[in-house]
Short mmCIF file of C-alpha atoms in Angstrom, two decimals:
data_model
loop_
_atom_site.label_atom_id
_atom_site.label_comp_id
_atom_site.label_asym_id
_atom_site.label_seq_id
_atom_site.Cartn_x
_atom_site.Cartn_y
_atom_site.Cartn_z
CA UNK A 1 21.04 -1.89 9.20
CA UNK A 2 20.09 1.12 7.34
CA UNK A 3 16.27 1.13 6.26
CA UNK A 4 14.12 3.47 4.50
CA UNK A 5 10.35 3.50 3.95
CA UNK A 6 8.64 1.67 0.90
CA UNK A 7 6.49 4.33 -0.73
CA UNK A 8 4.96 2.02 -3.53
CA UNK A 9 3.52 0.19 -0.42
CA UNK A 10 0.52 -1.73 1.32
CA UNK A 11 -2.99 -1.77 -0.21
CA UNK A 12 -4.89 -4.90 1.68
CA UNK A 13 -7.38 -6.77 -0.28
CA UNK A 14 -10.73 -7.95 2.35
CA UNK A 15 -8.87 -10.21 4.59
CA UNK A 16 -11.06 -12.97 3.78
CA UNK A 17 -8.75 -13.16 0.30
CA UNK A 18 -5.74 -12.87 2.32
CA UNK A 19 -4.15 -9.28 3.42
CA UNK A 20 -1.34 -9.93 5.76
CA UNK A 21 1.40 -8.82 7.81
CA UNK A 22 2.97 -11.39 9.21
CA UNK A 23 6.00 -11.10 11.87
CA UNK A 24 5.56 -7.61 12.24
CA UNK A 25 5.03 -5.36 14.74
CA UNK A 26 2.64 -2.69 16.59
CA UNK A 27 3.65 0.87 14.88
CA UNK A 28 4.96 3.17 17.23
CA UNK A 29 2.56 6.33 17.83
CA UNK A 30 3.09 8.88 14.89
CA UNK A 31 5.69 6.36 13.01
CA UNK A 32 4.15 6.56 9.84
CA UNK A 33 1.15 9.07 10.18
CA UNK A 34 1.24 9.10 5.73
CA UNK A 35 -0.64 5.82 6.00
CA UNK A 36 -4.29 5.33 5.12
CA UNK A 37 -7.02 3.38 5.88
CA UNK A 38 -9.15 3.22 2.90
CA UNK A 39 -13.11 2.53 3.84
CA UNK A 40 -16.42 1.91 2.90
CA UNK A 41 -19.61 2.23 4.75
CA UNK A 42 -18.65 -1.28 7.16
CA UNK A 43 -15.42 -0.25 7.86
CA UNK A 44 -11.62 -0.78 6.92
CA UNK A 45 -11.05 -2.29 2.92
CA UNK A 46 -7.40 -1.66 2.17
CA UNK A 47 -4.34 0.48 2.91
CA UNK A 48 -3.14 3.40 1.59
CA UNK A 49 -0.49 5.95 1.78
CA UNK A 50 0.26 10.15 1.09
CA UNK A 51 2.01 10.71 -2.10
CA UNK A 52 1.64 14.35 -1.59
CA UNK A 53 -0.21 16.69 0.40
CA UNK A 54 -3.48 16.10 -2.44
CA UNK A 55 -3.13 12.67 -2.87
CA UNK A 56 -3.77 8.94 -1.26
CA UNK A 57 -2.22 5.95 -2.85
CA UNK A 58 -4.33 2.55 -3.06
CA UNK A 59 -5.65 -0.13 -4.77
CA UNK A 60 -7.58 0.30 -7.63
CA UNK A 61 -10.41 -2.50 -6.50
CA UNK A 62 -10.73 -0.56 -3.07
CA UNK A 63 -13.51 1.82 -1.70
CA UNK A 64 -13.30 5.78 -2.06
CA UNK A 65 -13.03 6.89 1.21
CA UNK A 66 -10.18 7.51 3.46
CA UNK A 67 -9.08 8.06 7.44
CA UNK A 68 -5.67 9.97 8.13
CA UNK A 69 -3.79 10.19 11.06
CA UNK A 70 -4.47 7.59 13.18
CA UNK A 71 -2.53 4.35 13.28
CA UNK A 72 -5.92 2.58 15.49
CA UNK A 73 -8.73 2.13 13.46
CA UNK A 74 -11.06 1.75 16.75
CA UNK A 75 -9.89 5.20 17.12
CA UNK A 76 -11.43 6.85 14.35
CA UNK A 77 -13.42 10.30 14.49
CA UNK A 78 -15.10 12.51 12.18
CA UNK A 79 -11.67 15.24 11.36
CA UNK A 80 -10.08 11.80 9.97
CA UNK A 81 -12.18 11.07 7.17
CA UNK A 82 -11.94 12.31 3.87
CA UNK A 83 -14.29 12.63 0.85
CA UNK A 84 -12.11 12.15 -2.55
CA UNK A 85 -11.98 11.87 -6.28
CA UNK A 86 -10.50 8.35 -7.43
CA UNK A 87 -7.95 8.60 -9.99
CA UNK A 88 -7.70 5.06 -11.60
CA UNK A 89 -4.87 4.13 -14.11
CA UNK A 90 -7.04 1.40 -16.69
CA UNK A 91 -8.28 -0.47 -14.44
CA UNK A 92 -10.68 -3.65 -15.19
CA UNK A 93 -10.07 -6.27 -12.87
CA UNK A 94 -7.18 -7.80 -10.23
CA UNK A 95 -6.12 -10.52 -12.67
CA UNK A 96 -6.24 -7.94 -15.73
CA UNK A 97 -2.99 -5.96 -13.38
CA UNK A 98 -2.79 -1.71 -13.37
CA UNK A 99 -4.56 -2.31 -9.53
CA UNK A 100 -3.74 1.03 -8.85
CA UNK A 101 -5.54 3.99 -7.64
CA UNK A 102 -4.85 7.94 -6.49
CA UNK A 103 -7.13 9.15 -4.39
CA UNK A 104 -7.26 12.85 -4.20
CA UNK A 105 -8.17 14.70 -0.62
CA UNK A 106 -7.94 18.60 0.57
CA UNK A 107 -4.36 19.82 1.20
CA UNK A 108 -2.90 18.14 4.17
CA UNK A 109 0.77 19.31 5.72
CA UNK A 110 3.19 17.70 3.58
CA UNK A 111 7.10 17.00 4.95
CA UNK A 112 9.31 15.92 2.29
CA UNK A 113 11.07 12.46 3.44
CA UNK A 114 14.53 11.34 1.07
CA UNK A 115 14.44 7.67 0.35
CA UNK A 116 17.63 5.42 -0.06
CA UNK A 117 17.69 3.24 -2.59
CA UNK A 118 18.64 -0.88 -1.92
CA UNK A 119 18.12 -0.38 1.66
CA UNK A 120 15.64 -2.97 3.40
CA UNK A 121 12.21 -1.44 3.54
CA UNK A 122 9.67 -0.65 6.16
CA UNK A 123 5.98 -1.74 5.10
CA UNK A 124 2.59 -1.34 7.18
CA UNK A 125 -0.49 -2.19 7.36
CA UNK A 126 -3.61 -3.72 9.22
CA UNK A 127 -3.56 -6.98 8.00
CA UNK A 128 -3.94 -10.14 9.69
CA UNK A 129 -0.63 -11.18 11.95
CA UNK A 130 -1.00 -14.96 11.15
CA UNK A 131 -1.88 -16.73 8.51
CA UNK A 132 -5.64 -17.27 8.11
CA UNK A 133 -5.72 -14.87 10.93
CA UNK A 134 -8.34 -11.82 11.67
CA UNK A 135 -7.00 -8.24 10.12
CA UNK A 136 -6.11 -6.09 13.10
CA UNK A 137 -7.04 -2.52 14.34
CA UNK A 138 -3.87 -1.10 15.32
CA UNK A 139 -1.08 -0.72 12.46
CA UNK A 140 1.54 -3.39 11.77
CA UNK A 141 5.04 -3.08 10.38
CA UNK A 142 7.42 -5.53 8.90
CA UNK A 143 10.87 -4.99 7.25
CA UNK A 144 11.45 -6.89 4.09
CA UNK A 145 15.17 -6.42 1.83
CA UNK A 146 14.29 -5.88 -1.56
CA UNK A 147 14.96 -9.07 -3.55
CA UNK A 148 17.04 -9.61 -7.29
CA UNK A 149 14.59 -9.10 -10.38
CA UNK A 150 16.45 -12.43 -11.63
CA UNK A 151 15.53 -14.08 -8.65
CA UNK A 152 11.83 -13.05 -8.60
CA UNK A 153 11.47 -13.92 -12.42
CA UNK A 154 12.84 -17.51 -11.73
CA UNK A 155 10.53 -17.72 -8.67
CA UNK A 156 7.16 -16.38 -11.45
CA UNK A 157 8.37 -18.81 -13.74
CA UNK A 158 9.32 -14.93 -15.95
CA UNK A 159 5.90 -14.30 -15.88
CA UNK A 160 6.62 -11.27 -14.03
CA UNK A 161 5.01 -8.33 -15.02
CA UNK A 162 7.07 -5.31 -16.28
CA UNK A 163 6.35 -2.67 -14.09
CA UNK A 164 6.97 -3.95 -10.74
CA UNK A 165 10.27 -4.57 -8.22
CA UNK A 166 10.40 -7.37 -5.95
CA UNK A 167 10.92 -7.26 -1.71
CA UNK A 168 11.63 -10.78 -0.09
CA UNK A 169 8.96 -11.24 2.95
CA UNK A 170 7.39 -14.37 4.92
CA UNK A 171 4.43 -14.58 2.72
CA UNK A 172 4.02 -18.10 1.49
CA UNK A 173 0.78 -18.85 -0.15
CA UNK A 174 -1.86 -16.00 0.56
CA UNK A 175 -2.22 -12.93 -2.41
CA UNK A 176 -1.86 -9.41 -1.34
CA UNK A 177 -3.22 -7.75 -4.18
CA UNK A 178 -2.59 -3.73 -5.71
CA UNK A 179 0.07 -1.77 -4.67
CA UNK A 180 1.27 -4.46 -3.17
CA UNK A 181 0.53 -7.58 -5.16
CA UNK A 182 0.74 -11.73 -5.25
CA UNK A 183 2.58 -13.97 -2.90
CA UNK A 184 5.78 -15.73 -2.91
CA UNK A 185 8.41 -12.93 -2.80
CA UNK A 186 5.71 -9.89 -2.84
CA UNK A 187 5.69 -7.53 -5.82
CA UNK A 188 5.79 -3.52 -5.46
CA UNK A 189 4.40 -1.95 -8.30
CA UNK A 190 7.21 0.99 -9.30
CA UNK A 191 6.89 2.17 -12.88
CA UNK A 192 3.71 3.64 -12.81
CA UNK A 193 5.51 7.47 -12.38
CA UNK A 194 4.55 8.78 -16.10
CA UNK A 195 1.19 8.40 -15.07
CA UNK A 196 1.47 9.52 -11.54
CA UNK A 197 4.37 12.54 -11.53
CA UNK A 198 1.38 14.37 -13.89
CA UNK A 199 -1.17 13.95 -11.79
CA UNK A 200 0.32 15.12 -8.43
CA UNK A 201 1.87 18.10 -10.11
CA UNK A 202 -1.76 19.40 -11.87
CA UNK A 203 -3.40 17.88 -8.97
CA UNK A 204 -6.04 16.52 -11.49
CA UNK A 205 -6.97 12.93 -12.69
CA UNK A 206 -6.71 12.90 -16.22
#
């Protein structure tokens, strides 16, 4: 089966409120090096992921500093963090939606990766690997097929909120909020390009 990588990805609320990735498994060294762990003075709050070679993209709720380039978060050293500016798109709270968040860093090495479209998606993270489980140190992946916007609107009862696309997954009850948000069949947020494409190309929040 072909696959390609889900950019609009993982951001991973505190696990206590339910971040998980379940029936994954262990990343393979330098797999997906663009992924983020997003931090605040205790540790490990979400996930994140390189948009470009300026940019980090989380949740909006999460902390505003990040680790690159290492997929074991028990393996962390001083080249790996990153100070940054946060870049929030009207944000007020979870429920309130627009959970999203660029976080801009010094120039890192950029490689330029061509997605397929419809194709079942990779997504990581260090989120628990059961349910009601403890978040893990060493990334997870899982590969979920992107699911019918019909479907997912009968599932929300068409509460469904415009700017996102759907990806079938095992999650059941437990939220995953931001970039990747509520339960059921898990929601990518997609449509938030008009506000990101400026951004990344001035490589300034507005």
């Amino acid at each position: 089966m072909c696959k390609s990588v889900l950019l609009l990805n993982f951001a991973h609320l505190l696990s206590a409120l339910g971040s998980q990735i379940i029936k994954g498994r262990k990343a393979e060294k330098k797999q997906m090096m663009y992924m983020a762990s997003v931090q605040d003075n205790n540790g490990h709050i979400c996930g994140g992921f390189l948009v470009s070679e300026y940019f980090v993209m989380t949740a909006a709720h999460c902390a505003p500093n990040v680790v690159l380039g290492t997929h074991n978060l028990k393996k962390v050293d001083d080249t790996m963090r990153y100070d940054v500016k946060m870049c929030k798109h009207s944000f007020k709270d979870v429920l309130s939606g627009n959970d999203i968040m660029l976080l801009k860093v010094r120039k890192l090495a950029w490689k330029e990766t061509k997605l397929l479209r419809n194709k079942t998606c990779s997504v990581a993270g260090w989120g628990a690997i059961k349910s009601n489980g403890e978040s893990v140190d060493e990334l997870q992946v899982v590969d979920v097929p992107i699911i019918n916007k019909d479907r997912c609107q009968s599932v929300w009862q068409n509460m469904l909120p415009a700017k996102v696309i759907c990806a079938g997954g095992y999650f059941k009850n437990k939220g995953i909020f931001g970039v990747v948000s509520f339960n059921n069949y898990n929601i990518y947020i997609s449509k938030f390009l008009s506000w990101i494409k400026p951004i990344l190309k001035k490589k300034k929040c507005y």
